[in-house]
């Protein structure tokens, strides 16, 4: 075993600067003794002020050149983005047989299968603990700790920005746009928040977890995605009256028909751990056939937690703890077989805004009964500031196509003021 590993770090933003500070404070952090020394860095701007000192570190304008440098033993990619310089640099490092550590969920979710094949062909580890749940070790748990079991499902909160926004909407009674603007001011949300609030960031992460959990090739395009941008304060309040909290839930489940991967707002019972994971926290349930249910919760972002996860991967490289990139060797990964969402069965919350006139409730109940949807609970409650009267109900378990048909029929009711709002009740 060598005494020292020379580390090249591409990307010196939140995570990259956090990693440089970590490595300068704890160069001998790896359990078995070898030290990590940074021998090259790359970013866009050489002169930008940074929270880490790079004055004595060799600079590379091009991250691909850094990845290929003979002075670098392990390449750390912290640039971000599914393509462009991040992908080019990672491929270059792997082609040179160098271990790669990355926090880049977009890259792994969208190109994980081909990169895994390249890494394994070159005998080079490709590690990405920080890509999902930042400092909370979800990747290692699925790739290593759960190999003795068969994972049936994973479900959780994988985007801290959305969790912060939903928690703040409930706590402060402010609408989505207002809270998003505050999240941007506080640095919880990007200037362009689409990846987060549109659910796409969580979709990248659950795509990776599904591949690790079920041994299938990561297939980002197969995820069904709905973000938090259409969540209304009215539904947050009404859900709470019914004993639920709205969360952005990312889930993946295996059945005989294949695998379903979804991200969407969902109701969790108020006392459920997912409902109680507030602020910017991340949380995840893993359900194994033999082990049963495991729950982890922790920070999903931030310089300190994310850099610690990157460092844990560097430690694995330095100590030679190498496994297949996903749960099994790249050549054995199953093609992803999506489950037809129309046939999945679950419970739902349905909110209607109706004119306050006689016979409306009977018409709603009849429409649901005709479509084959049975009601679990029903609430009619005037809400200050709402146009019309909200009628809210939760259903018993029903196939999604049946529910969709009921919503279509309901939308045609003359007393309706706005289209029905359907939110699934989380299967957790
Ligand atoms: N932030 C988190 O808490 C967190 C958590 C988990 C995972 N991640 C992932 O970690 C990665 C990095 O995130 P971050 O938040 O640290 O991003 P960031 O703050 O935006 O930093 C990105 C870095 O990449 C550099 N860069 C951009 N284009 C480049 C190019 N063409 N060549 C060389 N360098 C280039 C930038 O250079 P300049 O500084 O010169 O502009 C910057 O230093 C992403 O994949 C992200 O998804 C982040």
XYZ file of N, CA and C and ligand atoms in Angstrom, residues 10-17 42-50 59-64 77-81 84-86 102-107 129-135 190 201 205 300-307 310, ligand 1:
216
model
N -11.241 18.906 -9.322
C -11.821 19.777 -10.348
C -13.153 20.303 -9.848
N -13.273 21.628 -9.782
C -14.464 22.265 -9.218
C -14.138 22.717 -7.808
N -14.155 24.031 -7.611
C -13.759 24.589 -6.307
C -14.871 25.465 -5.754
N -16.111 25.031 -5.964
C -17.260 25.767 -5.433
C -17.542 25.313 -4.011
N -18.825 25.219 -3.666
C -19.215 24.854 -2.297
C -18.516 23.570 -1.847
N -18.633 22.528 -2.646
C -18.118 21.218 -2.224
C -16.598 21.157 -2.402
N -16.092 21.660 -3.548
C -14.660 21.610 -3.817
C -13.863 22.364 -2.763
N -14.300 23.578 -2.431
C -13.589 24.359 -1.403
C -13.707 23.649 -0.051
N -8.629 22.632 -10.425
C -9.149 23.272 -11.627
C -10.511 23.887 -11.328
N -10.757 25.048 -11.882
C -12.085 25.676 -11.827
C -12.159 26.611 -13.019
N -13.252 27.367 -13.118
C -13.367 28.284 -14.258
C -12.442 29.488 -14.083
N -12.527 30.092 -12.899
C -11.772 31.322 -12.676
C -10.624 31.075 -11.700
N -9.425 31.449 -12.155
C -8.258 31.244 -11.294
C -8.199 32.296 -10.181
N -8.798 33.466 -10.450
C -8.616 34.602 -9.532
C -9.778 34.813 -8.571
N -10.892 34.133 -8.805
C -12.055 34.331 -7.922
C -11.676 34.069 -6.449
N -12.100 34.972 -5.522
C -11.833 34.685 -4.107
C -12.586 33.432 -3.671
N -11.913 32.585 -2.901
C -12.540 31.318 -2.490
C -12.348 31.102 -0.996
N -2.266 24.783 -10.666
C -3.539 25.153 -11.269
C -3.651 24.567 -12.678
N -4.829 24.073 -13.024
C -5.106 23.578 -14.381
C -6.323 24.329 -14.919
N -6.149 24.993 -16.070
C -7.308 25.662 -16.683
C -8.332 24.638 -17.137
N -7.837 23.466 -17.536
C -8.712 22.463 -18.151
C -8.817 21.236 -17.227
N -10.046 20.924 -16.755
C -10.181 19.764 -15.859
C -9.792 18.446 -16.521
N -9.897 18.391 -17.852
C -9.502 17.161 -18.556
C -7.982 16.965 -18.438
N -14.171 14.871 -9.076
C -14.949 15.772 -9.946
C -16.048 16.441 -9.141
N -15.949 17.773 -8.995
C -16.950 18.532 -8.233
C -17.392 19.751 -9.036
N -17.534 19.538 -10.349
C -17.947 20.624 -11.245
C -19.473 20.625 -11.377
N -20.025 19.450 -11.621
C -21.481 19.329 -11.786
C -21.883 19.321 -13.248
N -23.133 18.906 -13.504
C -23.652 18.840 -14.874
C -23.490 17.448 -15.451
N -20.634 17.852 -20.706
C -19.628 18.917 -20.706
C -18.349 18.515 -20.000
N -17.677 19.491 -19.355
C -16.346 19.226 -18.797
C -16.346 18.151 -17.714
N -17.421 18.057 -16.937
C -17.452 17.049 -15.866
C -17.343 15.646 -16.470
N -16.850 11.419 -7.296
C -17.666 12.544 -7.752
C -18.880 12.733 -6.852
N -19.391 13.975 -6.832
C -20.642 14.254 -6.106
C -21.765 14.526 -7.101
N -21.519 14.183 -8.367
C -22.354 14.649 -9.475
C -23.505 13.678 -9.775
N -24.680 13.965 -9.189
C -25.828 13.053 -9.384
C -26.336 13.050 -10.814
N -26.268 14.229 -11.484
C -26.770 14.291 -12.864
C -25.935 13.374 -13.756
N -24.623 13.422 -13.582
C -23.713 12.598 -14.388
C -23.980 11.107 -14.151
N -20.632 8.682 -3.255
C -21.451 8.767 -2.035
C -22.144 10.119 -1.891
N -21.411 11.200 -2.217
C -21.955 12.546 -1.975
C -23.062 12.920 -2.954
N -23.265 12.099 -3.995
C -24.263 12.472 -5.008
C -25.693 12.364 -4.481
N -25.914 11.529 -3.462
C -27.269 11.353 -2.929
C -27.244 11.607 -1.423
N -28.064 12.502 -0.951
C -28.197 12.824 0.467
C -26.916 13.424 1.067
N -26.057 13.994 0.246
C -24.880 14.720 0.745
C -24.118 13.940 1.794
N -24.173 14.392 3.033
C -23.378 13.772 4.091
C -23.994 12.515 4.689
N -31.071 27.762 -5.835
C -30.253 28.367 -6.896
C -31.019 29.529 -7.533
N -33.842 17.203 -9.598
C -32.694 16.835 -8.755
C -33.022 15.571 -7.946
N -31.417 11.618 -8.036
C -30.973 10.863 -6.861
C -31.723 9.534 -6.726
N -28.464 16.860 3.595
C -28.322 16.416 2.206
C -27.448 17.335 1.389
N -26.926 18.383 2.000
C -26.114 19.346 1.246
C -25.250 20.133 2.217
N -24.491 21.083 1.647
C -23.632 21.938 2.464
C -22.185 21.494 2.339
N -21.272 22.466 2.470
C -19.846 22.195 2.247
C -19.325 21.100 3.186
N -19.594 21.235 4.476
C -19.027 20.293 5.456
C -19.525 18.869 5.244
N -20.856 18.639 5.291
C -21.359 17.278 5.138
C -20.991 16.656 3.788
N -21.092 17.440 2.711
C -20.850 16.849 1.387
C -19.363 16.526 1.215
N -18.495 17.432 1.681
C -17.055 17.163 1.579
C -16.684 15.928 2.412
N -17.419 12.962 0.316
C -16.396 12.817 -0.732
C -15.123 12.215 -0.105
N -23.584 22.088 -2.877
C -23.926 20.969 -2.229
O -24.262 21.006 -1.037
C -23.919 19.642 -2.949
C -24.400 18.495 -2.269
C -24.340 17.252 -2.903
C -23.838 17.177 -4.191
N -23.404 18.319 -4.827
C -22.856 18.187 -6.183
O -21.482 18.548 -6.152
C -21.109 19.134 -7.390
C -20.545 20.522 -7.128
O -21.535 21.306 -6.488
P -21.225 22.744 -5.875
O -22.426 23.131 -5.108
O -19.917 22.739 -5.207
O -21.162 23.619 -7.217
P -20.635 25.106 -7.387
O -20.528 25.782 -6.074
O -21.456 25.718 -8.449
O -19.154 24.880 -7.938
C -18.899 24.391 -9.229
C -17.422 24.524 -9.505
O -17.138 24.016 -10.797
C -16.300 24.935 -11.464
N -16.496 24.829 -12.902
C -17.599 25.110 -13.630
N -17.357 24.910 -14.935
C -16.074 24.507 -15.022
C -15.229 24.156 -16.100
N -15.663 24.213 -17.363
N -13.965 23.785 -15.832
C -13.502 23.755 -14.562
N -14.262 24.064 -13.490
C -15.522 24.440 -13.740
C -16.685 26.297 -10.950
O -15.624 27.209 -11.167
P -15.672 28.718 -10.633
O -15.694 28.624 -9.128
O -14.411 29.333 -11.112
O -16.906 29.320 -11.207
C -16.932 25.970 -9.476
O -15.725 26.051 -8.761
C -22.376 19.131 -8.248
O -22.390 17.971 -9.036
C -23.486 19.070 -7.235
O -24.671 18.497 -7.743
C -23.435 19.529 -4.239
